[in-house]
XYZ file of C-alpha atoms in Angstrom:
200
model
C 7.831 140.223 -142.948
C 6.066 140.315 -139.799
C 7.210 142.852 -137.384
C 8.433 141.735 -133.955
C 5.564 143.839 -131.864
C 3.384 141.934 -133.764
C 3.058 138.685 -131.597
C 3.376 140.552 -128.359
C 0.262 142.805 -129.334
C -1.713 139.727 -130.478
C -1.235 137.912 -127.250
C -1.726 140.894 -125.039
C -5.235 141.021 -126.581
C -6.299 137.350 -126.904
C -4.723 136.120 -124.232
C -4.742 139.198 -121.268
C -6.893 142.225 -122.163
C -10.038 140.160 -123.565
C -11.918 143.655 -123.907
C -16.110 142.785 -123.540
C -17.585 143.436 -127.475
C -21.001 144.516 -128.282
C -23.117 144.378 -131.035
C -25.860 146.848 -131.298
C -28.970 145.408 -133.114
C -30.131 147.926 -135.114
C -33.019 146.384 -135.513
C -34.073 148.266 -132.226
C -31.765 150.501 -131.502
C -29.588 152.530 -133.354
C -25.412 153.103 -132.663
C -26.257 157.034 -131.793
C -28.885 155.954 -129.679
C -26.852 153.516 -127.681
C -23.845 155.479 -127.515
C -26.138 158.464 -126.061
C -27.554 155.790 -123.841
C -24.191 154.863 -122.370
C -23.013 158.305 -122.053
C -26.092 158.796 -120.320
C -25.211 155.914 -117.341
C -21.740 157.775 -117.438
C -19.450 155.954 -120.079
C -17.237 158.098 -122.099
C -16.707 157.300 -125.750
C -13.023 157.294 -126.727
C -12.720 158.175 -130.412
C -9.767 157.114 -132.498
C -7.651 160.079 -134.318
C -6.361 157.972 -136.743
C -8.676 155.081 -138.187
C -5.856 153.716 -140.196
C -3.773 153.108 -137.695
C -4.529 150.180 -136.430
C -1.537 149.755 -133.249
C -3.093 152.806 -131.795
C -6.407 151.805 -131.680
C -5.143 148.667 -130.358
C -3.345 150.642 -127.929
C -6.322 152.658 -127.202
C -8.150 149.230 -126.568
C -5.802 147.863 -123.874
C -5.939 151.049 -122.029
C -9.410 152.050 -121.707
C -10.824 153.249 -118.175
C -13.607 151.648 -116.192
C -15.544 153.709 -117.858
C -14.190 154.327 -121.279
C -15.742 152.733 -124.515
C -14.641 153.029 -128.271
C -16.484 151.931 -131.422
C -14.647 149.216 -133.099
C -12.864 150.741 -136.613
C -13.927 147.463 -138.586
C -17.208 146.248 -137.249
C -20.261 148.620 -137.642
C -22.339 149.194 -134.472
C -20.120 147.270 -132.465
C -19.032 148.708 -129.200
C -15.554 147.513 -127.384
C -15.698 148.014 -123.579
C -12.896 147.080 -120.823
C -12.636 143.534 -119.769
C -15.119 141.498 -117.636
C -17.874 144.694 -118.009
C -21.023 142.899 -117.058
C -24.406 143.232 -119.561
C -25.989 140.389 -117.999
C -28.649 142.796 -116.209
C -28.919 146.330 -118.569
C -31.848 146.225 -119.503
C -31.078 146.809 -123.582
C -29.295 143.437 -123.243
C -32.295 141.942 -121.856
C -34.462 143.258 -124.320
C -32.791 141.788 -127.562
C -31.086 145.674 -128.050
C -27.932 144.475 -127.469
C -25.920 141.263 -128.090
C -22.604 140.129 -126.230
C -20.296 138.732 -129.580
C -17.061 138.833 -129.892
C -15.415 140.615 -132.585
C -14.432 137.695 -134.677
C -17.903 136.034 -134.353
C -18.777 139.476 -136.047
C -16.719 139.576 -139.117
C -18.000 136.590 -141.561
C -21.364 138.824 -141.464
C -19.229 141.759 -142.255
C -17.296 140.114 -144.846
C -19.853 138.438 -146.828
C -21.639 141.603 -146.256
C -25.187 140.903 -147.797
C -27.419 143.321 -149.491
C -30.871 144.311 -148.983
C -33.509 141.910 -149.986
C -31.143 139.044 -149.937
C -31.642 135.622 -149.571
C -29.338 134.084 -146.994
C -28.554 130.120 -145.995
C -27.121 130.031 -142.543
C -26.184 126.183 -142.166
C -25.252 126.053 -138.864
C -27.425 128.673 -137.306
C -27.632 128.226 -133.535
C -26.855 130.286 -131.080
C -28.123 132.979 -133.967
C -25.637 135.501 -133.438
C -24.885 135.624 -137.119
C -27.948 135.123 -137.968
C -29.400 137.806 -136.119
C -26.559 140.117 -137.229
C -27.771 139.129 -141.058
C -31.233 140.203 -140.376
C -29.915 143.838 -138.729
C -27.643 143.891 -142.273
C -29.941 143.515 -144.228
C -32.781 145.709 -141.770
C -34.988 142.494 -142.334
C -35.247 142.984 -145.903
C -35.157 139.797 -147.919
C -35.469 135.938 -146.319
C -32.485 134.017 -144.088
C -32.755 130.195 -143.713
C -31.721 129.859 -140.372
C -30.962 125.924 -140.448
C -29.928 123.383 -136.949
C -29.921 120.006 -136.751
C -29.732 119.765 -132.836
C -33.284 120.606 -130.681
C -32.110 122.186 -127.316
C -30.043 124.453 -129.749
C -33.033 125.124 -132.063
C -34.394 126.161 -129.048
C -31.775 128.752 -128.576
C -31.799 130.032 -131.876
C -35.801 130.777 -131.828
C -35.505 132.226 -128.673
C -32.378 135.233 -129.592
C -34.443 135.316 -133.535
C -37.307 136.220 -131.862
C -35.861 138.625 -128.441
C -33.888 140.477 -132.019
C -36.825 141.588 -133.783
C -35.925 139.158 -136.657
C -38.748 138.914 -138.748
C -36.908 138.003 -142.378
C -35.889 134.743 -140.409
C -36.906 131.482 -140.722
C -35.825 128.669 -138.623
C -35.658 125.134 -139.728
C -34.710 122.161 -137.421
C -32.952 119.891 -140.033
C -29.211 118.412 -140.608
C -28.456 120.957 -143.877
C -27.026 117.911 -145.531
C -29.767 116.423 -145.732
C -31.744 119.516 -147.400
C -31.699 119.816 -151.243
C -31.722 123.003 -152.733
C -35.208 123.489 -152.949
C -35.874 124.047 -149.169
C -33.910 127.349 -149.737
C -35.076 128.802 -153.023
C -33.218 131.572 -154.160
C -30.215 131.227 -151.809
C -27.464 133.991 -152.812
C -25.489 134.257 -149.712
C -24.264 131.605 -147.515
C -22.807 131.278 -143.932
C -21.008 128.413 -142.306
C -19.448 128.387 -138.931
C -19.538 124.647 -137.885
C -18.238 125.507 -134.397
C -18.948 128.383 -134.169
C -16.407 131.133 -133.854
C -17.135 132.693 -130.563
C -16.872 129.607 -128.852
C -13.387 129.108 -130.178
């Protein structure tokens, strides 16, 4: 049975709080080095007493500072600031170090949780946030089909592959229906997000 603070906490955070997640890439940078980086600008890391308890890290969430930050309890290297925090112009954001995605954008990657040296299908690849998030998984060790059908989004993709460091990536500008399964020898892993989960 579902407890009755259940839907109240849910819609405080989808709905009000809408904290700003981000991903380090550890492909460039690593979590210590960003969180040293951000306590260097003057952010203070909240840490969570209790990572099994999920209301109060929730709690802990919808009350951070202006200047507070935690690291989220599921996610590795993903960093949970207060709402409406702007990234736009630090320069680690600008640089491919750091990538604005939401937390459930995050978790397919963390569920299907790849090894290194895999080989990885990602059908519906653009923007590349999952992609991208593969390659840091698997610290560009193995090969990830990267695989759009639409151009101006191909266009996306290669642009975030590249600005991530990348390298075990390889774009193709195809409808993955249409593909048989020797364009992707060797696939063990695959991702499908149709519309994309950060976009809703």
């Amino acid at each position: 049975m579902i407890r009755s603070d259940f839907w109240n906490i849910k819609y405080d955070i989808e709905t009000e709080i809408k904290p700003r997640y981000v991903r380090v890439n550890t492909l460039s940078l690593s979590l210590n080095e960003a969180v040293d980086g951000f306590r260097d600008e003057g952010w203070n890391l909240c840490k969570s007493q209790d990572k099994t308890n999920y209301k109060e890290f929730l709690n802990k969430i919808t009350s951070l500072a202006e200047d507070e930050f935690l690291i989220d309890i599921h996610i590795p290297n993903l960093l949970i600031f207060p709402p409406k925090t702007e990234f736009y112009n630090h320069p680690a954001y600008k640089n491919g170090s750091l990538v604005l995605q939401d937390k459930a954008s995050c978790l397919p990657v963390h569920i299907l949780g790849p090894e290194l040296g895999s080989i990885v299908l990602d059908m519906c690849a653009a923007p590349g946030m999952k992609t991208t998030q593969v390659a840091a998984v698997i610290n560009n060790e193995g090969t990830i089909y990267a695989v759009e059908r639409d151009p101006k989004r191909f266009e996306t993709l290669n642009k975030i592959v590249d600005s991530s460091g990348a390298t075990c990536v390889k774009t193709v500008n195809k409808d993955v229906l249409t593909c048989g399964g020797n364009n992707f020898p060797g696939v063990q892993y695959i991702i499908v997000d149709p519309s994309c989960t950060g976009s809703g």
